[in-house]
Amino acid sequence: MTTPFPFTAVVGQDDLRLALLLNAVSPAVGGVLVRGEKGTAKSTAVRALSALMPTLDVVSGCRFSCDPGSPDPGCPDGPHEPGAFETRAARMVELPVGASEDRLVGALDIERALSEGVKAFEPGLLADAHRGILYVDEVNLLHDHLVDLLLDAAAMGASYVEREGVSVRHAARFLLVGTMNPEEGELRPQLLDRFGLTVEVAASREPDQRVEVVRRRLAYDDDPAAFAARWAEEEAAVRARIVAARELLPSVRLGDGALRQIAATCAAFEVDGMRADIVMARTATALAAWAGRTDVLAEDVRQAALLALPHRRRRNPFDAPGLDEDKLDETLEEFGGSDDDDPDPDPGPEGPGGGGGQPEPDDAPQGDGDTAARPEAGEGGQPQPSGAGEQSAVRASEPFRTKVLSVPGIGEGAAGRRSRARTEHGRTTGARRPRGALTKLHLAATVQAAAPHQRARGRSGPGLVVRRDDLRQATREGREGNLVLFVVDASGSMAARQRMSAVKGAVLSLLLDAYQRRDKVGLVTFRGTEADVALPPTSSVDAAAARLETLPTGGRTPLAAGLLRAHDVLRVERLRDPARRPLVVLVTDGRATGGPEPVALAGRAARLFAADGVASVVVDCESGPVRLGLAGQLAGELGGTAVTLDELRADSIAGLVKDVQRRAA
């Protein structure tokens, strides 16, 4: 068995360690979501926590880790006889990104259930994690329906498995930890809210601390057992402190003053619902127990707010997480608190995560997308003509709701909400023989297949004699996510300030739509003499928004280069993810300049997309009393459709999807 890296040897990351320890003290806090860039010890800290968890007494032979003191009366392996039990370490179960629903919640043997009437149940990862830790690395890449199942089980403390009327229930109480890199995409706000706490982590910029990280890691890699032995005393101290805090937790008093501060804080930051209030109350109580106190103080409420509220304040995927600490302090002071006589917070006992570090919302990458303080060149001046030099980036106009742009036909890509697809979830459209393991039984088709053979199989009773050859897999139709590739003209012909602001607003609106429909997005821009891949295909729409915000304009219009670069991006992505169908959104006025025969060259490049059957939409940005209609001609070459900026709004393009489908047919 591999020796884990000691929890107490993790350098820095005070907030991360504190959040994990609070959940170890009180699993009712609701788990923790760890957000941060790669290489910041997220996984190392989570795996190290398992070694600190107190040992468990479990019923001997029970696959569901029942507590011998109070066994689950509905345990599938029960009823349990009193007496026989064993002691073991708490488990840490990892849920892989590619896990199936059956692997997560367990699987019923439908064949035995139909033919023998036996509930043959194979436990899943939720059963393995009961009374332990369930760790989901890259939780933002997990399919939404799996995240829903996971969080429902965490909230209810039980898992329910039902297949065609045959159901099994078992207890599933665990410490839930998810890690994610925001650059690879965000979780939906509804799912973010289900995590009790969130922590932002980043690599230290202090050379001395980075040196210590490297020194400890190299020592651990050279001899894990010897390195762990050096930290054994500190590990034992933290383990004992967790046990003591758990014992003290029921005695902690959450007074009316602290409750009022919690309610006032949640109201002041306008968080949705009441879950934030409950999580803050549980977190503040756990903080007091961790500090060895029986009263919740204002400092506990403040720390609880910093851990429980930042991820609940996001209204759209482009909002940066974080909390205004000055506003937080003003709210706590206004509504009084239990620490009026002691304004300096007491960090509690010394030790790892003793008082917890304060999250630093300013550490969240701001990028160049924040242009509020940057003067914009040419403000109030005349638009520069096509071919002008580079101009500074302009703000996007206010985003608006767009209607869905779908890819024609039926795909088989990743689950999402854009285009029709054959999926594991959705409405049943038919049945087929299973290829491999049966996952979704089509009961009527199975009975129909078995019925003609009952006499030959010697059926004598009321039961149906079912063989494996009779089983039928249900085929279902749902929705898939697509690759939405934005190809944006940033040339001088688009550089009029008001016009480019409207263009960015339209693309930003489509990015919001892509986020809601679980698409991957990419961004190709063209200006001057070449085209650039501003953002390779990714699930992070906020990264695309940041690139869009800083996009400069000016120069000639190499339309053909932009189309060819986009075609190359799709070619590479098709090799990486062949099941995900693309939708190209070309944002341009249709003009092409630079080089010999630029218009004809752009037409030939556009026909490559039509030959490959790639669905496309041209957002026509041409304005003014005289219009050349070049974008419409380009849409014809692409085999797609053209729509103006005004028609892109949800209340203006009711017939757009039908037009796309008609042209592609």
XYZ file of C-alpha atoms in Angstrom:
665
model
C 0.000 0.000 0.000
C 1.366 3.419 -0.993
C 2.279 5.725 1.888
C 0.292 8.966 1.471
C 1.963 12.360 1.726
C 1.423 13.614 5.322
C -1.351 16.166 5.694
C 0.695 18.233 8.135
C 3.599 18.376 5.682
C 1.595 20.299 3.082
C 3.167 23.750 2.796
C 0.799 26.709 3.080
C -2.758 26.284 1.713
C -4.209 27.166 5.132
C -7.751 27.659 3.826
C -7.724 24.322 2.029
C -6.500 22.451 5.088
C -8.973 24.218 7.372
C -11.950 23.470 5.116
C -11.025 19.783 4.933
C -10.541 19.548 8.702
C -13.887 21.233 9.408
C -15.620 18.623 7.263
C -13.740 15.889 9.100
C -15.041 17.333 12.370
C -18.602 17.799 11.070
C -19.532 16.021 7.807
C -22.894 17.831 8.031
C -21.085 20.940 6.748
C -21.650 19.460 3.310
C -18.247 18.857 1.784
C -15.777 21.163 0.124
C -15.095 22.215 -3.455
C -11.443 23.044 -4.124
C -10.897 25.380 -7.076
C -7.458 26.202 -8.395
C -4.812 25.959 -11.026
C -2.987 22.716 -11.696
C -0.103 21.740 -9.441
C -1.379 23.347 -6.233
C -1.564 20.240 -3.987
C -5.350 19.896 -4.288
C -5.301 16.117 -4.736
C -2.338 15.667 -2.377
C -4.146 17.363 0.514
C -7.376 15.429 -0.039
C -5.621 12.055 -0.167
C -3.578 12.978 2.898
C -6.742 13.705 4.888
C -7.841 10.062 4.770
C -4.911 9.075 7.025
C -6.184 11.479 9.712
C -9.729 10.139 9.844
C -10.545 8.157 13.001
C -10.913 4.372 12.652
C -14.379 2.817 12.279
C -16.185 -0.147 13.774
C -18.133 -1.949 11.035
C -20.359 -5.013 10.987
C -18.303 -8.006 9.861
C -19.060 -8.994 6.279
C -21.325 -6.014 5.566
C -20.596 -4.507 2.158
C -22.186 -1.233 3.258
C -20.032 -0.512 6.357
C -22.917 -0.552 8.838
C -22.170 0.734 12.338
C -22.534 -2.239 14.752
C -23.880 0.148 17.403
C -26.771 1.262 15.156
C -26.935 -0.823 11.979
C -29.060 0.418 9.098
C -32.416 -1.424 9.360
C -32.802 -1.243 5.588
C -29.309 -2.473 4.733
C -29.416 -4.841 1.709
C -27.035 -7.174 3.584
C -29.169 -7.086 6.742
C -30.658 -7.740 9.124
C -27.435 -7.890 11.115
C -26.984 -10.015 14.198
C -25.440 -8.145 17.164
C -21.894 -8.898 18.177
C -19.596 -9.502 15.217
C -17.703 -6.417 14.104
C -14.280 -5.338 12.915
C -12.258 -2.129 13.142
C -10.692 -0.572 10.068
C -9.528 2.765 8.700
C -11.995 5.078 7.016
C -11.933 4.624 3.257
C -11.214 7.248 0.669
C -13.010 6.361 -2.550
C -12.146 8.143 -5.802
C -14.796 8.648 -8.471
C -13.236 8.698 -11.943
C -14.507 11.240 -14.477
C -15.545 8.511 -16.910
C -17.555 6.488 -14.362
C -20.971 5.163 -15.357
C -24.153 5.579 -13.350
C -24.066 1.907 -12.356
C -20.486 2.279 -11.129
C -21.527 5.200 -8.940
C -24.798 3.998 -7.399
C -24.560 0.247 -7.988
C -26.177 -2.170 -10.394
C -29.163 -4.508 -10.224
C -29.049 -7.844 -12.048
C -32.210 -7.355 -14.101
C -31.989 -10.841 -15.615
C -32.142 -12.520 -12.178
C -34.767 -10.076 -10.972
C -37.070 -10.990 -13.878
C -36.412 -14.717 -14.037
C -35.847 -15.574 -10.353
C -37.423 -12.674 -8.494
C -34.125 -12.033 -6.650
C -32.810 -8.548 -5.859
C -29.194 -9.221 -6.813
C -27.442 -5.903 -6.110
C -23.813 -5.058 -6.776
C -22.832 -2.041 -4.614
C -21.302 1.026 -6.235
C -18.854 3.660 -5.111
C -21.439 5.398 -2.922
C -21.681 2.246 -0.809
C -17.900 1.977 -0.596
C -17.645 5.598 0.577
C -20.224 5.276 3.383
C -18.722 6.667 6.615
C -15.574 7.678 4.713
C -14.431 10.162 2.066
C -15.691 10.386 -1.525
C -13.206 12.273 -3.673
C -14.118 13.542 -7.150
C -11.159 14.946 -9.048
C -12.111 17.262 -11.942
C -15.711 17.339 -10.727
C -16.528 19.995 -13.327
C -15.863 17.423 -16.077
C -18.234 14.844 -14.574
C -21.532 14.369 -16.409
C -24.283 16.514 -14.925
C -26.627 13.627 -14.136
C -23.850 11.903 -12.157
C -23.175 15.084 -10.193
C -26.910 15.322 -9.460
C -26.989 11.728 -8.160
C -23.864 12.316 -6.118
C -25.106 15.487 -4.442
C -28.575 14.059 -3.835
C -27.017 11.120 -1.990
C -24.779 13.472 0.005
C -27.780 15.609 1.004
C -30.085 12.692 1.932
C -27.478 10.383 3.419
C -28.829 7.502 1.318
C -28.621 6.149 -2.212
C -31.607 4.806 -4.138
C -31.211 2.489 -7.115
C -34.283 1.706 -9.183
C -34.507 -0.234 -12.411
C -37.901 -1.033 -13.946
C -39.708 -1.085 -10.605
C -37.007 -3.057 -8.760
C -35.438 -0.792 -6.129
C -32.706 -0.950 -3.483
C -31.837 1.641 -0.831
C -28.745 1.846 1.344
C -27.118 4.418 3.628
C -24.523 6.706 2.022
C -23.088 9.299 4.383
C -19.651 10.539 3.432
C -17.339 13.519 3.383
C -17.614 14.853 -0.169
C -14.588 16.580 -1.676
C -14.424 17.837 -5.247
C -11.488 19.482 -6.999
C -11.504 21.395 -10.252
C -9.464 23.673 -12.460
C -11.740 26.606 -13.482
C -9.839 26.911 -16.776
C -11.497 23.653 -17.865
C -15.052 24.859 -17.247
C -17.389 25.769 -14.412
C -20.061 23.876 -12.542
C -23.650 25.036 -12.846
C -24.697 27.442 -10.054
C -27.244 24.869 -8.805
C -24.443 22.341 -8.325
C -22.039 24.860 -6.816
C -24.630 25.639 -4.175
C -24.753 21.986 -3.091
C -21.138 22.038 -1.922
C -20.932 23.312 1.639
C -17.611 25.166 1.391
C -15.357 26.331 -1.391
C -11.672 27.207 -1.375
C -9.580 28.989 -3.988
C -5.987 27.742 -4.110
C -3.002 29.090 -6.003
C 0.699 28.428 -6.005
C 2.697 30.682 -3.691
C 4.731 33.474 -5.298
C 7.154 33.539 -2.347
C 10.499 31.939 -3.354
C 11.205 30.598 0.148
C 7.861 28.816 0.344
C 8.273 27.349 -3.141
C 11.722 26.084 -2.168
C 10.234 24.341 0.869
C 7.542 22.717 -1.287
C 10.172 21.281 -3.627
C 12.405 20.168 -0.746
C 9.606 18.243 0.972
C 8.347 16.670 -2.231
C 11.789 15.418 -3.198
C 12.323 13.987 0.290
C 8.981 12.196 0.105
C 9.703 10.765 -3.354
C 13.094 9.465 -2.208
C 11.689 7.555 0.786
C 7.921 7.900 1.472
C 7.977 5.778 4.641
C 10.869 7.668 6.233
C 9.343 11.028 5.306
C 5.977 10.016 6.794
C 7.727 8.852 9.980
C 9.222 12.337 10.435
C 5.698 13.782 10.525
C 4.056 10.995 12.533
C 3.893 13.013 15.744
C 2.208 15.995 14.074
C -0.222 13.652 12.285
C -1.162 11.979 15.560
C -1.767 15.365 17.195
C -4.137 16.481 14.441
C -5.936 13.125 14.498
C -6.468 13.465 18.256
C -7.695 17.015 17.790
C -10.284 15.860 15.239
C -11.563 13.253 17.691
C -11.744 15.833 20.502
C -13.559 18.341 18.285
C -16.094 15.688 17.253
C -16.790 14.934 20.900
C -17.109 18.632 21.750
C -19.321 19.483 18.754
C -22.702 18.569 20.370
C -21.896 20.890 23.284
C -21.174 23.981 21.134
C -23.810 26.695 21.584
C -24.905 28.767 18.601
C -26.436 31.830 20.245
C -29.068 34.179 18.874
C -26.449 36.869 18.281
C -24.373 34.606 16.028
C -27.497 33.403 14.209
C -28.506 37.013 13.571
C -25.060 37.769 12.164
C -25.297 34.728 9.888
C -28.729 35.724 8.587
C -27.692 39.365 8.111
C -24.540 38.352 6.225
C -26.408 36.056 3.823
C -29.015 38.762 3.224
C -26.377 41.456 2.684
C -24.636 39.394 0.001
C -27.962 38.438 -1.629
C -27.331 34.710 -1.777
C -30.192 32.614 -3.111
C -32.195 30.320 -0.853
C -31.494 29.285 2.734
C -28.776 26.673 2.231
C -26.048 29.280 2.775
C -27.458 30.198 6.207
C -27.549 26.548 7.285
C -24.045 25.822 6.006
C -22.658 28.927 7.706
C -24.257 27.892 11.001
C -22.783 24.385 10.800
C -19.392 25.723 9.741
C -19.249 28.284 12.552
C -20.141 25.554 15.056
C -17.410 23.296 13.682
C -14.916 26.163 13.865
C -15.712 26.691 17.537
C -15.313 22.968 18.259
C -12.023 22.886 16.322
C -10.783 25.818 18.435
C -11.817 23.983 21.621
C -14.638 26.383 22.521
C -18.301 25.797 23.351
C -19.513 29.225 22.160
C -19.627 30.507 18.585
C -17.938 33.907 18.271
C -18.077 36.584 15.599
C -14.690 35.435 14.302
C -16.233 32.012 13.608
C -19.098 33.617 11.686
C -16.624 35.691 9.653
C -14.484 32.680 8.751
C -17.593 30.646 7.940
C -18.758 33.376 5.544
C -15.398 33.415 3.760
C -15.635 29.670 3.193
C -19.355 29.255 2.516
C -20.441 32.303 0.492
C -18.033 33.113 -2.384
C -19.288 30.387 -4.738
C -22.913 31.206 -3.954
C -22.643 34.805 -5.130
C -21.941 34.045 -8.793
C -24.817 35.122 -11.008
C -23.242 34.036 -14.292
C -20.101 32.125 -15.299
C -18.171 35.336 -15.960
C -18.447 36.631 -12.395
C -15.219 36.250 -10.458
C -15.653 34.351 -7.189
C -14.827 36.152 -3.996
C -16.258 38.191 -1.159
C -15.955 41.878 -0.271
C -14.320 41.595 3.156
C -14.927 45.262 4.023
C -18.647 44.774 3.439
C -18.513 41.576 5.494
C -16.859 43.360 8.431
C -19.390 46.210 8.257
C -22.289 43.755 8.354
C -20.871 41.841 11.311
C -20.234 45.056 13.198
C -23.688 46.470 12.428
C -25.488 43.404 13.729
C -23.309 42.989 16.793
C -21.599 39.802 17.824
C -20.180 37.789 20.621
C -16.703 39.272 20.202
C -17.483 42.963 20.892
C -15.054 42.969 23.835
C -12.359 41.161 21.857
C -11.973 42.716 18.403
C -8.867 40.715 17.579
C -9.828 37.199 16.422
C -8.343 34.387 18.487
C -6.863 31.902 16.017
C -7.446 29.038 18.448
C -4.920 26.366 19.363
C -1.732 26.149 17.414
C -1.449 23.452 14.795
C -2.256 22.751 11.158
C -5.254 24.839 10.163
C -5.488 26.145 13.731
C -7.300 29.336 12.890
C -7.495 28.929 9.172
C -6.103 31.401 6.717
C -8.271 34.130 5.299
C -9.235 33.556 1.665
C -7.813 36.211 -0.582
C -10.434 37.079 -3.199
C -7.951 39.404 -4.884
C -5.835 36.343 -5.700
C -8.395 35.256 -8.271
C -6.925 35.906 -11.708
C -8.318 39.158 -13.037
C -6.641 39.006 -16.428
C -6.819 41.866 -18.875
C -10.568 41.458 -19.174
C -11.142 44.101 -16.484
C -10.973 47.250 -18.555
C -12.765 49.512 -16.111
C -9.612 51.394 -15.136
C -8.002 51.406 -18.576
C -8.607 54.492 -20.727
C -9.953 53.705 -24.160
C -8.129 55.360 -27.026
C -10.218 57.403 -29.381
C -13.131 57.837 -26.979
C -15.705 59.976 -28.709
C -13.666 60.112 -31.924
C -14.630 59.102 -35.435
C -14.474 55.437 -36.467
C -11.267 54.603 -38.258
C -11.544 53.289 -41.811
C -10.724 49.761 -42.933
C -6.998 49.151 -42.944
C -6.343 51.400 -39.953
C -3.761 50.453 -37.375
C -4.458 48.512 -34.205
C -6.980 49.995 -31.805
C -7.425 49.263 -28.123
C -10.028 46.777 -26.956
C -13.547 48.051 -26.284
C -16.116 46.848 -23.804
C -18.811 44.402 -24.818
C -22.357 45.691 -24.821
C -24.881 44.222 -22.409
C -25.486 40.525 -23.180
C -28.951 39.343 -24.132
C -30.833 36.054 -24.350
C -30.414 34.213 -27.629
C -32.419 31.405 -29.112
C -30.798 28.034 -29.496
C -28.717 27.309 -32.588
C -28.814 23.552 -33.157
C -26.784 21.162 -35.243
C -29.075 19.222 -37.619
C -29.519 15.454 -37.367
C -28.976 13.151 -34.396
C -25.554 12.834 -32.789
C -23.942 10.672 -30.147
C -21.804 13.240 -28.352
C -21.395 14.157 -24.696
C -24.555 14.901 -22.733
C -25.668 18.516 -22.969
C -28.607 20.713 -23.920
C -28.153 21.845 -27.497
C -28.752 19.299 -30.272
C -30.642 16.025 -30.567
C -28.599 12.935 -29.732
C -28.781 9.288 -28.740
C -27.939 9.313 -25.033
C -28.178 7.183 -21.890
C -30.821 9.545 -20.516
C -33.865 10.994 -22.209
C -37.090 9.758 -23.723
C -37.258 6.144 -24.867
C -37.516 5.842 -28.639
C -37.045 2.106 -29.234
C -35.206 -1.066 -28.278
C -32.259 -3.127 -29.492
C -30.202 -6.101 -28.422
C -27.627 -5.028 -25.806
C -24.036 -4.573 -26.895
C -22.113 -5.653 -23.816
C -23.645 -5.134 -20.367
C -27.333 -4.244 -20.164
C -27.759 -0.761 -18.703
C -31.307 0.394 -19.548
C -33.883 -2.379 -19.850
C -36.784 -2.000 -22.268
C -39.287 -4.105 -20.327
C -42.044 -4.337 -22.933
C -39.636 -5.382 -25.684
C -38.039 -7.957 -23.364
C -41.410 -9.522 -22.499
C -42.379 -9.511 -26.166
C -39.151 -11.320 -27.075
C -39.564 -13.938 -24.314
C -43.301 -14.604 -24.676
C -43.268 -16.872 -27.786
C -40.811 -19.301 -26.142
C -42.602 -20.020 -22.852
C -44.051 -23.409 -23.831
C -40.765 -24.607 -25.324
C -38.972 -23.578 -22.111
C -41.345 -25.651 -20.000
C -43.080 -22.817 -18.188
C -45.552 -24.258 -15.669
C -46.174 -21.428 -13.215
C -47.184 -17.779 -13.337
C -43.620 -16.483 -13.691
C -42.041 -15.592 -17.025
C -39.047 -17.646 -18.100
C -36.501 -15.108 -19.354
C -33.183 -15.910 -21.009
C -30.349 -13.506 -21.678
C -31.123 -13.499 -25.406
C -34.543 -12.032 -24.598
C -33.183 -8.909 -22.906
C -33.565 -5.668 -24.850
C -31.698 -2.427 -24.315
C -33.770 0.759 -24.431
C -32.607 3.330 -26.963
C -33.119 6.881 -25.784
C -32.977 10.322 -27.282
C -31.844 13.370 -25.371
C -29.598 16.352 -25.974
C -25.879 16.664 -26.539
C -23.346 19.412 -26.077
C -21.557 20.612 -29.185
C -18.311 22.345 -30.037
C -19.269 25.952 -30.774
C -16.358 27.515 -32.638
C -16.524 31.302 -32.849
C -14.690 32.845 -35.796
C -14.593 36.594 -35.175
C -13.582 39.304 -37.638
C -11.408 41.824 -35.747
C -10.259 43.801 -38.768
C -10.455 47.529 -39.393
C -13.798 47.203 -41.172
C -15.245 46.047 -37.835
C -13.368 48.594 -35.745
C -16.003 51.269 -35.331
C -16.270 51.510 -31.559
C -20.041 51.175 -31.208
C -20.149 48.404 -33.787
C -17.421 46.293 -32.185
C -19.052 46.724 -28.800
C -22.275 45.297 -30.221
C -20.362 42.427 -31.839
C -18.674 41.524 -28.562
C -22.013 41.723 -26.782
C -23.507 39.287 -29.274
C -20.629 36.822 -28.915
C -20.776 37.151 -25.129
C -24.498 36.343 -25.280
C -23.789 33.238 -27.339
C -21.077 32.239 -24.857
C -23.598 32.449 -22.027
C -25.909 30.242 -24.064
C -23.053 27.780 -24.662
C -22.371 27.664 -20.909
C -25.994 26.854 -20.160
C -26.079 24.147 -22.818
C -22.807 22.497 -21.653
C -20.895 23.082 -24.899
C -17.217 23.261 -25.547
C -16.190 26.559 -27.100
C -13.275 27.819 -29.150
C -12.317 31.236 -30.482
C -10.537 32.076 -33.744
C -9.902 35.718 -34.658
C -8.545 37.236 -37.855
C -7.126 40.667 -38.609
C -4.142 42.228 -40.361
C -2.461 39.481 -42.355
C -3.254 36.326 -40.372
C -5.657 34.431 -38.133
C -5.018 33.353 -34.538
C -6.500 30.673 -32.332
C -7.300 32.947 -29.398
C -8.657 29.990 -27.428
C -8.376 26.293 -28.344
C -11.575 24.272 -27.760
C -12.305 24.164 -24.033
C -15.194 23.790 -21.602
C -14.276 27.101 -19.944
C -16.544 29.741 -21.428
C -15.248 32.331 -18.969
C -11.788 31.905 -20.509
C -13.342 32.634 -23.900
C -15.055 35.717 -22.483
C -11.738 36.971 -21.081
C -10.046 36.551 -24.483
C -12.941 38.317 -26.177
C -12.819 41.274 -23.798
C -9.155 42.007 -24.589
C -9.492 41.499 -28.351
C -7.898 44.408 -30.254
C -9.095 45.452 -33.711
C -7.662 47.005 -36.833
C -5.888 46.124 -40.043
C -7.007 44.302 -43.158
C -9.555 41.473 -43.348
C -7.910 38.072 -44.049
C -11.256 36.266 -44.155
C -9.877 33.217 -45.955
C -7.110 32.842 -43.363
C -9.704 32.903 -40.575
C -11.810 30.224 -42.237
C -8.818 28.014 -42.993
C -7.565 28.296 -39.424
C -11.041 27.394 -38.118
C -11.179 24.404 -40.477
C -7.823 23.227 -39.153
C -9.035 23.578 -35.534
C -12.064 21.413 -36.337
C -9.888 18.816 -38.053
C -7.678 18.428 -34.989
C -10.616 18.429 -32.590
C -12.374 15.755 -34.658
C -9.421 13.450 -33.984
C -9.557 14.191 -30.238
C -13.315 13.984 -29.793
C -14.953 12.474 -32.876
C -18.413 12.172 -31.290
C -18.786 15.895 -30.551
C -20.351 17.674 -33.511
C -19.276 21.237 -34.314
C -21.246 24.420 -34.912
C -19.314 27.285 -36.507
C -20.473 30.825 -35.671
C -18.786 33.275 -38.051
C -19.069 36.911 -36.930
C -18.216 39.245 -39.838
C -19.522 41.807 -42.282
C -18.406 39.559 -45.147
C -15.691 41.831 -46.489
C -12.336 40.315 -47.486
C -9.186 42.321 -48.243
C -5.499 41.646 -48.641
C -3.729 39.343 -51.081
C -4.791 38.347 -54.594
C -8.510 37.610 -55.115
C -9.416 37.674 -51.409
C -13.157 37.238 -51.997
C -12.736 34.191 -54.255
C -10.227 32.660 -51.846
C -12.656 33.137 -48.946
C -15.385 31.430 -50.977
C -13.199 28.395 -51.639
C -12.319 28.191 -47.928
C -16.001 28.394 -47.002
C -16.881 25.512 -49.317
C -14.584 23.245 -47.290
C -17.045 23.490 -44.397
C -19.983 22.744 -46.680
C -18.179 19.688 -48.081
C -17.612 18.371 -44.545
C -21.248 18.942 -43.575
C -20.345 21.348 -40.756
C -23.329 23.328 -39.466
C -22.703 27.075 -39.525
C -24.295 30.433 -38.827
C -22.978 33.758 -40.129
C -23.727 36.716 -37.856
C -23.918 39.602 -40.328
C -22.365 42.704 -38.754
C -22.784 44.979 -41.781
C -24.470 48.261 -40.927
C -25.378 51.523 -42.581
C -27.857 52.562 -45.270
C -25.911 50.838 -48.069
C -25.315 47.112 -47.586
C -23.474 44.804 -49.936
C -24.940 41.530 -48.647
C -21.539 39.839 -48.595
C -22.260 37.953 -45.352
C -25.347 36.370 -46.920
C -23.318 35.224 -49.916
C -20.695 33.780 -47.585
C -23.404 31.879 -45.661
C -24.482 30.316 -48.941
C -20.914 29.160 -49.632
C -20.749 27.675 -46.115
C -24.047 25.875 -46.549
C -25.374 27.713 -43.499
C -27.585 30.680 -42.794
C -27.044 34.372 -42.127
C -28.596 36.415 -39.345
C -28.110 40.056 -38.430
C -27.133 41.237 -34.977
C -30.701 42.400 -34.335
C -32.136 39.070 -35.462
C -29.846 37.199 -33.075
C -31.993 38.137 -30.106
C -34.330 35.485 -28.757
C -37.480 37.337 -29.762
C -36.291 37.913 -33.335
C -35.029 34.617 -34.784
C -37.836 32.131 -34.311
C -37.203 30.630 -37.731
C -33.402 30.499 -37.603
C -33.015 26.894 -36.464
C -35.466 25.627 -39.074
C -33.550 27.583 -41.705
C -30.258 26.004 -40.610
C -31.790 22.547 -40.769
C -33.427 23.176 -44.160
C -30.177 24.359 -45.733
C -28.234 21.429 -44.259
C -30.762 18.832 -45.438
